[in-house]
Every structure is written in structure tokens, then in C-alpha cells.
């Protein structure tokens, strides 16, 4: 039986706890500085989309869908809204390119047994009467996709892990790792309590970089702004409408009851310095980026293409603006697994705006890695050291490197 300490009780720490504790081969102690799932996890729009061009990424998301079904069955509560997701190739200059990407996603999905089918412009319009769809546009529809409250999902990982015997602690901030030779042997809290462990997983969200840097591990990620808006209720919107992703408009849409939740991929490089991240969970919710405090620049930049596809935005009242932090890597894929410098030290972070959708896959992979089992995906794709040949400097404390990470967000095309 391995003793594992996990630092950070967001959705990723909780998911790792669940998989390891239910494996029967580990006892997990989870240490969370604040309260569970109250940091970036609670900010997510939580689109659980399965269109991926790589089979490994697809399997990661499929695992989350499998877990959600499992929790719905175990806890007798349906919490995922399975309204489907419509990926639109808009008539226009980039139509062929967008279509080719969708065809590739469909091909990929078929290998994983994922159902998707084509909609013509009329069919898209019927499903989403609040969008303006040009006659020659096409879309790929994933009927089983949807969204789920990220706080609830995290809480189900927590409940199931607790039932299986994991020790879950809130209000305990880890201040350092305990080293012995080239091994990590545990962690020390701010109140100088030590927890010894056979393996330690850092799943501390955007704060992971600071903890890692204290032990000479340079994580290839940066805290980048993610944000979205929610409109007031509108008579064209229904809670059961499918989600929509439009690469031309760099936007995604989903209904939030009878309002519209939408996000844009903007070119403002709103990057935080990891050393200046607010310490408390509450302050992360109040954090604003000086360059574009309320997101108006991002909206302005994309306004024309947004109202071209979604004319109701011209008159809708914007009721909420949610501005948060995601940890982006230069290729938009997470940082998962062991680090080269220290034995027994693992990371589950850098999830580039997709940590909710990937949570099941990440928990499963980390559990397999810690227990030295055969991984269900190609772990090298997410390895911590994969950028070393491509960049002169890989260092979250380096401003130029952080800019490279920001590019992964502005180039992002899927949900
Ligand atoms: C606006 C927005 C929209 C998003 N939309 C989506 C989406 O549609 N789909 C999707 O999949 N993802 C989305 N995401 C991304 C998703 O929210 C993240 O990928 C995910 O929440 C990351 O979870 P985490 O557990 O790594 O981090 P967090 O939830 O931030 O958890 C980290 C935890 O570590 C704790 N911690 C930190 N330091 C210490 C320490 N020293 N000791 C102990 N505990 C510590 C913190 O208190 C915190 O609770 C979005 C994010 C934002 C901001």
C-alpha cells in the first residue's frame, strides 16, 4: 500500500485522490489550503466537449464522461446537461479549413466509438434559432456532449474518495516539500506539521509553479486570463439548447437557463506573474488584469464577428462577467506525471482551460503513474520535460516564456 500526499483540493487534486484511493493500492491524504473546489474549478464554464484531433486527448475526456455517468448512477443525481454540442464550419474564407478540422475530429471520434453527425445550415438554425447561420455553413453535432456544474463534479470525486477511505483536509497550506537525497519524502505545512509519503502529487492549480520553483522544478506554464459573459434571459433561448462552437468567431456559446453564456478567444495577452498571484481563493475571484480589467477590449476586438453570428448580443444585457485564471502551456496540453529532478514527485497541472473536461483522464493517468501501472494513454504527450528541446528557456518566472504560453490560448480553436 502506497502512502500518497496530494497538494491542492481543486477538481484535479480531488480526481487524483479518487482514482488512487479506489485503486485499493494507495492511501491518500489530500491537503487543501482553503476549501475544496473553491478556486479556479468553481469559475469554469465547464464545456465537456469530445471533439479532439488526437486519440489520447479524446480518451482523457471520454474518461471524464464515463466518471460522470458513474457518479450519476452511484449518487442517483443527474447533474450533466447532455444537450449536445454543435461545431460550426461557417460559410466564408476559412470554411474549407474548418470543415477539414471537423472531418478529422469525426474520424478520430469514430475510432473511440463517439457518435457525431452532420447538420446543414437549416438544421443548425432549427436547433439554435438565436444564431445567424449562412446558407452554405455546415456543422458536426455531438449529441452526447454537454456541460456540468464543475463544483458539483468536483464534489462527487470528493465524496466517493472519502467513502473509499481517503483523508481529506481543508485549511492546510503546504509551504515546502521534504527532501532526502534526490527523493521527495513528504510535505511540510505552514504550521510546521510534516506529512511523510511514498509519493507526492502537486495539483495546486496556478500556484503549482511557486511550490515547484522552491525545489528547482520549472513548470512550463503561465497563469493566463480565461473569461466569459452571461446575458439576461431572452425569449429565443431555452435551457436545453445545444452548445455551439464557432472557430470563425473564436467563440463558444451555451445556454445558462434562459440566458446565454459565451466566451471569446481574444488576442489580449493578459498574463499574471506566478509570484504575484493572490494567495487566497477569495482573492483569485477578485483578481482583475490591468490591461483589460472588465474584458471590454476582448469584446470590442471580436464584436463584429460575434454579432454576425449571434445578433441577439446587440441588444442583450450582459448580466455577468466571469474573469479567472487558467494555467496554459505552450502547446495547450497539460503537464502530467513525474518530474526529472525528484523521485516520487508528480504533477497534475497546466490544464490550459480544459481541466474539468479532462479531470477523469488526469486522475486516472496520475494514479497509473504513481502506482507504476501501464498508462491508458501515451503519457509522453503530457510529460513535464517535453518543451526543453523547443525553447531556450522554460521557466514560468520568465516573461518571454509566459508570452509563449499566452499564445496557446489565443490560438485555441476547440472548447
Ligand atoms: C473563466 C474560466 C472558464 C473555464 N472554462 C472551462 C471549460 O469550459 N471547460 C474546462 O474543462 N475547463 C475550464 N476552465 C479551466 C478549469 O477551471 C481548470 O482547468 C480547473 O479548474 C483546474 O483545476 P485545478 O484543480 O488544477 O485548480 P484549482 O481549482 O485552482 O485548485 C487548486 C487548489 O490548490 C490549492 N492550493 C494552492 N496552493 C496550495 C498549497 N501550497 N497548499 C495546499 N493547497 C494549495 C488552492 O487553494 C486550490 O483550491 C475554465 C477556467 C476559467 C478560469
GROMACS .gro file of N, CA and C in nm, residues 98-211:
model
  342
   98UNK      N    1  -1.197   2.484  -4.177
   98UNK     CA    2  -1.277   2.443  -4.061
   98UNK      C    3  -1.344   2.309  -4.085
   99UNK      N    4  -1.388   2.290  -4.210
   99UNK     CA    5  -1.453   2.163  -4.245
   99UNK      C    6  -1.354   2.048  -4.231
  100UNK      N    7  -1.232   2.071  -4.280
  100UNK     CA    8  -1.130   1.965  -4.273
  100UNK      C    9  -1.102   1.929  -4.128
  101UNK      N   10  -1.098   2.030  -4.041
  101UNK     CA   11  -1.072   2.002  -3.898
  101UNK      C   12  -1.187   1.918  -3.840
  102UNK      N   13  -1.310   1.953  -3.877
  102UNK     CA   14  -1.424   1.877  -3.825
  102UNK      C   15  -1.423   1.734  -3.876
  103UNK      N   16  -1.386   1.718  -4.005
  103UNK     CA   17  -1.380   1.583  -4.061
  103UNK      C   18  -1.278   1.499  -3.986
  104UNK      N   19  -1.165   1.562  -3.953
  104UNK     CA   20  -1.062   1.491  -3.879
  104UNK      C   21  -1.115   1.452  -3.739
  105UNK      N   22  -1.185   1.545  -3.676
  105UNK     CA   23  -1.240   1.515  -3.543
  105UNK      C   24  -1.339   1.399  -3.550
  106UNK      N   25  -1.420   1.400  -3.657
  106UNK     CA   26  -1.520   1.293  -3.667
  106UNK      C   27  -1.452   1.158  -3.685
  107UNK      N   28  -1.351   1.157  -3.774
  107UNK     CA   29  -1.275   1.036  -3.799
  107UNK      C   30  -1.216   0.983  -3.669
  108UNK      N   31  -1.155   1.074  -3.596
  108UNK     CA   32  -1.091   1.041  -3.469
  108UNK      C   33  -1.194   0.985  -3.371
  109UNK      N   34  -1.309   1.054  -3.362
  109UNK     CA   35  -1.413   1.014  -3.268
  109UNK      C   36  -1.466   0.874  -3.300
  110UNK      N   37  -1.475   0.842  -3.429
  110UNK     CA   38  -1.527   0.709  -3.468
  110UNK      C   39  -1.440   0.600  -3.409
  111UNK      N   40  -1.309   0.621  -3.409
  111UNK     CA   41  -1.218   0.520  -3.353
  111UNK      C   42  -1.245   0.499  -3.204
  112UNK      N   43  -1.297   0.601  -3.137
  112UNK     CA   44  -1.327   0.589  -2.993
  112UNK      C   45  -1.473   0.554  -2.969
  113UNK      N   46  -1.550   0.533  -3.077
  113UNK     CA   47  -1.691   0.498  -3.063
  113UNK      C   48  -1.779   0.616  -3.027
  114UNK      N   49  -1.734   0.738  -3.064
  114UNK     CA   50  -1.812   0.858  -3.031
  114UNK      C   51  -1.907   0.892  -3.147
  115UNK      N   52  -2.034   0.910  -3.112
  115UNK     CA   53  -2.133   0.941  -3.216
  115UNK      C   54  -2.128   1.090  -3.252
  116UNK      N   55  -2.129   1.118  -3.382
  116UNK     CA   56  -2.143   1.258  -3.426
  116UNK      C   57  -2.205   1.254  -3.565
  117UNK      N   58  -2.282   1.354  -3.600
  117UNK     CA   59  -2.335   1.359  -3.737
  117UNK      C   60  -2.345   1.501  -3.788
  118UNK      N   61  -2.360   1.512  -3.922
  118UNK     CA   62  -2.355   1.643  -3.987
  118UNK      C   63  -2.491   1.711  -3.987
  119UNK      N   64  -2.488   1.842  -3.973
  119UNK     CA   65  -2.610   1.924  -3.984
  119UNK      C   66  -2.588   2.025  -4.096
  120UNK      N   67  -2.692   2.047  -4.178
  120UNK     CA   68  -2.681   2.157  -4.274
  120UNK      C   69  -2.728   2.287  -4.208
  121UNK      N   70  -2.718   2.397  -4.284
  121UNK     CA   71  -2.745   2.529  -4.224
  121UNK      C   72  -2.887   2.534  -4.164
  122UNK      N   73  -2.983   2.472  -4.237
  122UNK     CA   74  -3.122   2.479  -4.189
  122UNK      C   75  -3.137   2.404  -4.056
  123UNK      N   76  -3.069   2.290  -4.050
  123UNK     CA   77  -3.079   2.210  -3.928
  123UNK      C   78  -3.010   2.279  -3.808
  124UNK      N   79  -2.897   2.346  -3.838
  124UNK     CA   80  -2.830   2.420  -3.728
  124UNK      C   81  -2.925   2.529  -3.678
  125UNK      N   82  -2.982   2.600  -3.775
  125UNK     CA   83  -3.071   2.712  -3.742
  125UNK      C   84  -3.191   2.666  -3.659
  126UNK      N   85  -3.242   2.546  -3.694
  126UNK     CA   86  -3.357   2.494  -3.618
  126UNK      C   87  -3.320   2.469  -3.472
  127UNK      N   88  -3.200   2.414  -3.454
  127UNK     CA   89  -3.157   2.383  -3.317
  127UNK      C   90  -3.122   2.509  -3.239
  128UNK      N   91  -3.063   2.607  -3.310
  128UNK     CA   92  -3.014   2.728  -3.241
  128UNK      C   93  -3.073   2.852  -3.308
  129UNK      N   94  -3.200   2.881  -3.282
  129UNK     CA   95  -3.266   2.990  -3.354
  129UNK      C   96  -3.207   3.127  -3.325
  130UNK      N   97  -3.124   3.138  -3.225
  130UNK     CA   98  -3.063   3.267  -3.189
  130UNK      C   99  -2.932   3.292  -3.262
  131UNK      N  100  -2.888   3.195  -3.344
  131UNK     CA  101  -2.768   3.219  -3.424
  131UNK      C  102  -2.808   3.256  -3.566
  132UNK      N  103  -2.720   3.328  -3.635
  132UNK     CA  104  -2.742   3.357  -3.776
  132UNK      C  105  -2.647   3.269  -3.855
  133UNK      N  106  -2.704   3.172  -3.927
  133UNK     CA  107  -2.622   3.073  -3.997
  133UNK      C  108  -2.632   3.095  -4.148
  134UNK      N  109  -2.518   3.114  -4.213
  134UNK     CA  110  -2.521   3.136  -4.358
  134UNK      C  111  -2.553   3.004  -4.429
  135UNK      N  112  -2.616   3.016  -4.549
  135UNK     CA  113  -2.673   2.900  -4.619
  135UNK      C  114  -2.578   2.784  -4.643
  136UNK      N  115  -2.451   2.817  -4.669
  136UNK     CA  116  -2.357   2.710  -4.706
  136UNK      C  117  -2.282   2.654  -4.586
  137UNK      N  118  -2.313   2.701  -4.468
  137UNK     CA  119  -2.240   2.651  -4.350
  137UNK      C  120  -2.280   2.507  -4.320
  138UNK      N  121  -2.191   2.438  -4.253
  138UNK     CA  122  -2.218   2.300  -4.209
  138UNK      C  123  -2.173   2.287  -4.064
  139UNK      N  124  -2.220   2.182  -3.998
  139UNK     CA  125  -2.175   2.163  -3.859
  139UNK      C  126  -2.169   2.016  -3.826
  140UNK      N  127  -2.081   1.984  -3.732
  140UNK     CA  128  -2.073   1.848  -3.679
  140UNK      C  129  -2.137   1.850  -3.540
  141UNK      N  130  -2.235   1.761  -3.521
  141UNK     CA  131  -2.312   1.761  -3.396
  141UNK      C  132  -2.275   1.639  -3.312
  142UNK      N  133  -2.237   1.663  -3.189
  142UNK     CA  134  -2.208   1.555  -3.092
  142UNK      C  135  -2.326   1.552  -2.994
  143UNK      N  136  -2.419   1.458  -3.013
  143UNK     CA  137  -2.542   1.463  -2.933
  143UNK      C  138  -2.522   1.437  -2.783
  144UNK      N  139  -2.415   1.365  -2.745
  144UNK     CA  140  -2.398   1.332  -2.603
  144UNK      C  141  -2.308   1.429  -2.527
  145UNK      N  142  -2.258   1.532  -2.595
  145UNK     CA  143  -2.177   1.631  -2.524
  145UNK      C  144  -2.266   1.718  -2.436
  146UNK      N  145  -2.204   1.794  -2.349
  146UNK     CA  146  -2.284   1.882  -2.264
  146UNK      C  147  -2.196   1.957  -2.166
  147UNK      N  148  -2.259   2.005  -2.061
  147UNK     CA  149  -2.183   2.075  -1.957
  147UNK      C  150  -2.234   2.031  -1.820
  148UNK      N  151  -2.150   2.046  -1.722
  148UNK     CA  152  -2.187   2.003  -1.586
  148UNK      C  153  -2.130   2.104  -1.488
  149UNK      N  154  -2.200   2.127  -1.379
  149UNK     CA  155  -2.151   2.220  -1.277
  149UNK      C  156  -2.017   2.167  -1.224
  150UNK      N  157  -1.909   2.246  -1.242
  150UNK     CA  158  -1.776   2.195  -1.204
  150UNK      C  159  -1.761   2.172  -1.054
  151UNK      N  160  -1.832   2.254  -0.976
  151UNK     CA  161  -1.823   2.240  -0.831
  151UNK      C  162  -1.888   2.107  -0.788
  152UNK      N  163  -2.004   2.077  -0.851
  152UNK     CA  164  -2.073   1.952  -0.819
  152UNK      C  165  -1.988   1.831  -0.858
  153UNK      N  166  -1.930   1.838  -0.979
  153UNK     CA  167  -1.849   1.725  -1.025
  153UNK      C  168  -1.731   1.703  -0.930
  154UNK      N  169  -1.664   1.813  -0.894
  154UNK     CA  170  -1.550   1.801  -0.801
  154UNK      C  171  -1.597   1.739  -0.669
  155UNK      N  172  -1.714   1.778  -0.627
  155UNK     CA  173  -1.768   1.730  -0.501
  155UNK      C  174  -1.799   1.580  -0.505
  156UNK      N  175  -1.837   1.532  -0.624
  156UNK     CA  176  -1.861   1.386  -0.635
  156UNK      C  177  -1.729   1.309  -0.628
  157UNK      N  178  -1.624   1.361  -0.691
  157UNK     CA  179  -1.492   1.296  -0.673
  157UNK      C  180  -1.459   1.292  -0.523
  158UNK      N  181  -1.486   1.405  -0.455
  158UNK     CA  182  -1.452   1.416  -0.312
  158UNK      C  183  -1.530   1.314  -0.229
  159UNK      N  184  -1.662   1.312  -0.251
  159UNK     CA  185  -1.747   1.221  -0.172
  159UNK      C  186  -1.706   1.076  -0.191
  160UNK      N  187  -1.684   1.040  -0.319
  160UNK     CA  188  -1.650   0.900  -0.348
  160UNK      C  189  -1.513   0.864  -0.290
  161UNK      N  190  -1.419   0.960  -0.294
  161UNK     CA  191  -1.285   0.934  -0.237
  161UNK      C  192  -1.296   0.917  -0.086
  162UNK      N  193  -1.379   1.001  -0.026
  162UNK     CA  194  -1.395   0.995   0.121
  162UNK      C  195  -1.457   0.860   0.162
  163UNK      N  196  -1.561   0.821   0.086
  163UNK     CA  197  -1.624   0.693   0.118
  163UNK      C  198  -1.525   0.577   0.107
  164UNK      N  199  -1.428   0.593   0.015
  164UNK     CA  200  -1.329   0.485  -0.003
  164UNK      C  201  -1.218   0.492   0.101
  165UNK      N  202  -1.219   0.597   0.187
  165UNK     CA  203  -1.124   0.599   0.299
  165UNK      C  204  -1.013   0.703   0.289
  166UNK      N  205  -1.017   0.793   0.190
  166UNK     CA  206  -0.913   0.896   0.178
  166UNK      C  207  -0.926   0.995   0.295
  167UNK      N  208  -0.811   1.051   0.336
  167UNK     CA  209  -0.811   1.154   0.442
  167UNK      C  210  -0.806   1.290   0.374
  168UNK      N  211  -0.913   1.369   0.392
  168UNK     CA  212  -0.925   1.496   0.319
  168UNK      C  213  -0.922   1.611   0.418
  169UNK      N  214  -0.824   1.701   0.401
  169UNK     CA  215  -0.809   1.812   0.496
  169UNK      C  216  -0.822   1.946   0.426
  170UNK      N  217  -0.897   2.036   0.486
  170UNK     CA  218  -0.907   2.174   0.435
  170UNK      C  219  -0.833   2.267   0.531
  171UNK      N  220  -0.798   2.387   0.482
  171UNK     CA  221  -0.734   2.487   0.570
  171UNK      C  222  -0.590   2.452   0.602
  172UNK      N  223  -0.526   2.368   0.521
  172UNK     CA  224  -0.384   2.335   0.546
  172UNK      C  225  -0.301   2.373   0.423
  173UNK      N  226  -0.219   2.475   0.439
  173UNK     CA  227  -0.134   2.520   0.327
  173UNK      C  228   0.003   2.453   0.337
  174UNK      N  229   0.043   2.389   0.229
  174UNK     CA  230   0.176   2.327   0.225
  174UNK      C  231   0.277   2.436   0.192
  175UNK      N  232   0.383   2.445   0.275
  175UNK     CA  233   0.480   2.551   0.246
  175UNK      C  234   0.604   2.498   0.175
  176UNK      N  235   0.633   2.368   0.191
  176UNK     CA  236   0.751   2.313   0.121
  176UNK      C  237   0.742   2.162   0.112
  177UNK      N  238   0.824   2.108   0.024
  177UNK     CA  239   0.834   1.963   0.012
  177UNK      C  240   0.949   1.917   0.101
  178UNK      N  241   0.942   1.795   0.150
  178UNK     CA  242   1.052   1.741   0.231
  178UNK      C  243   1.141   1.658   0.141
  179UNK      N  244   1.269   1.690   0.140
  179UNK     CA  245   1.363   1.623   0.050
  179UNK      C  246   1.454   1.530   0.130
  180UNK      N  247   1.498   1.422   0.064
  180UNK     CA  248   1.603   1.338   0.121
  180UNK      C  249   1.682   1.285   0.002
  181UNK      N  250   1.804   1.332  -0.014
  181UNK     CA  251   1.882   1.298  -0.134
  181UNK      C  252   1.809   1.348  -0.257
  182UNK      N  253   1.785   1.258  -0.353
  182UNK     CA  254   1.713   1.301  -0.474
  182UNK      C  255   1.565   1.262  -0.468
  183UNK      N  256   1.518   1.236  -0.348
  183UNK     CA  257   1.377   1.193  -0.334
  183UNK      C  258   1.296   1.299  -0.259
  184UNK      N  259   1.169   1.303  -0.291
  184UNK     CA  260   1.075   1.381  -0.208
  184UNK      C  261   1.007   1.281  -0.115
  185UNK      N  262   1.008   1.312   0.014
  185UNK     CA  263   0.959   1.213   0.110
  185UNK      C  264   0.835   1.261   0.186
  186UNK      N  265   0.786   1.380   0.150
  186UNK     CA  266   0.666   1.428   0.217
  186UNK      C  267   0.652   1.578   0.199
  187UNK      N  268   0.567   1.638   0.281
  187UNK     CA  269   0.543   1.783   0.272
  187UNK      C  270   0.536   1.842   0.413
  188UNK      N  271   0.562   1.974   0.420
  188UNK     CA  272   0.550   2.045   0.548
  188UNK      C  273   0.447   2.155   0.534
  189UNK      N  274   0.360   2.167   0.632
  189UNK     CA  275   0.256   2.270   0.626
  189UNK      C  276   0.308   2.401   0.686
  190UNK      N  277   0.232   2.507   0.667
  190UNK     CA  278   0.270   2.638   0.724
  190UNK      C  279   0.282   2.633   0.876
  191UNK      N  280   0.203   2.543   0.939
  191UNK     CA  281   0.212   2.533   1.085
  191UNK      C  282   0.317   2.428   1.127
  192UNK      N  283   0.405   2.397   1.031
  192UNK     CA  284   0.519   2.307   1.057
  192UNK      C  285   0.479   2.165   1.095
  193UNK      N  286   0.368   2.121   1.043
  193UNK     CA  287   0.332   1.979   1.059
  193UNK      C  288   0.385   1.905   0.936
  194UNK      N  289   0.449   1.790   0.957
  194UNK     CA  290   0.503   1.713   0.843
  194UNK      C  291   0.414   1.594   0.810
  195UNK      N  292   0.395   1.571   0.681
  195UNK     CA  293   0.326   1.451   0.632
  195UNK      C  294   0.426   1.372   0.549
  196UNK      N  295   0.460   1.253   0.592
  196UNK     CA  296   0.555   1.172   0.514
  196UNK      C  297   0.477   1.093   0.410
  197UNK      N  298   0.542   1.066   0.296
  197UNK     CA  299   0.470   0.998   0.189
  197UNK      C  300   0.567   0.921   0.099
  198UNK      N  301   0.514   0.816   0.034
  198UNK     CA  302   0.592   0.743  -0.068
  198UNK      C  303   0.589   0.820  -0.200
  199UNK      N  304   0.483   0.900  -0.218
  199UNK     CA  305   0.473   0.982  -0.340
  199UNK      C  306   0.393   1.107  -0.308
  200UNK      N  307   0.431   1.217  -0.375
  200UNK     CA  308   0.359   1.344  -0.357
  200UNK      C  309   0.312   1.390  -0.494
  201UNK      N  310   0.184   1.432  -0.502
  201UNK     CA  311   0.132   1.491  -0.627
  201UNK      C  312   0.102   1.639  -0.599
  202UNK      N  313   0.157   1.727  -0.683
  202UNK     CA  314   0.122   1.869  -0.673
  202UNK      C  315   0.010   1.895  -0.774
  203UNK      N  316  -0.106   1.932  -0.720
  203UNK     CA  317  -0.221   1.966  -0.805
  203UNK      C  318  -0.275   2.100  -0.754
  204UNK      N  319  -0.186   2.197  -0.746
  204UNK     CA  320  -0.220   2.324  -0.681
  204UNK      C  321  -0.259   2.432  -0.780
  205UNK      N  322  -0.312   2.391  -0.895
  205UNK     CA  323  -0.361   2.487  -0.995
  205UNK      C  324  -0.252   2.586  -1.032
  206UNK      N  325  -0.287   2.715  -1.050
  206UNK     CA  326  -0.186   2.814  -1.091
  206UNK      C  327  -0.076   2.834  -0.988
  207UNK      N  328  -0.101   2.792  -0.863
  207UNK     CA  329   0.001   2.808  -0.756
  207UNK      C  330   0.108   2.700  -0.764
  208UNK      N  331   0.089   2.600  -0.847
  208UNK     CA  332   0.186   2.488  -0.854
  208UNK      C  333   0.326   2.539  -0.888
  209UNK      N  334   0.335   2.642  -0.975
  209UNK     CA  335   0.466   2.691  -1.021
  209UNK      C  336   0.553   2.739  -0.905
  210UNK      N  337   0.490   2.804  -0.809
  210UNK     CA  338   0.565   2.861  -0.696
  210UNK      C  339   0.621   2.750  -0.608
  211UNK      N  340   0.537   2.653  -0.578
  211UNK     CA  341   0.580   2.540  -0.496
  211UNK      C  342   0.692   2.464  -0.567
   0.00000   0.00000   0.00000
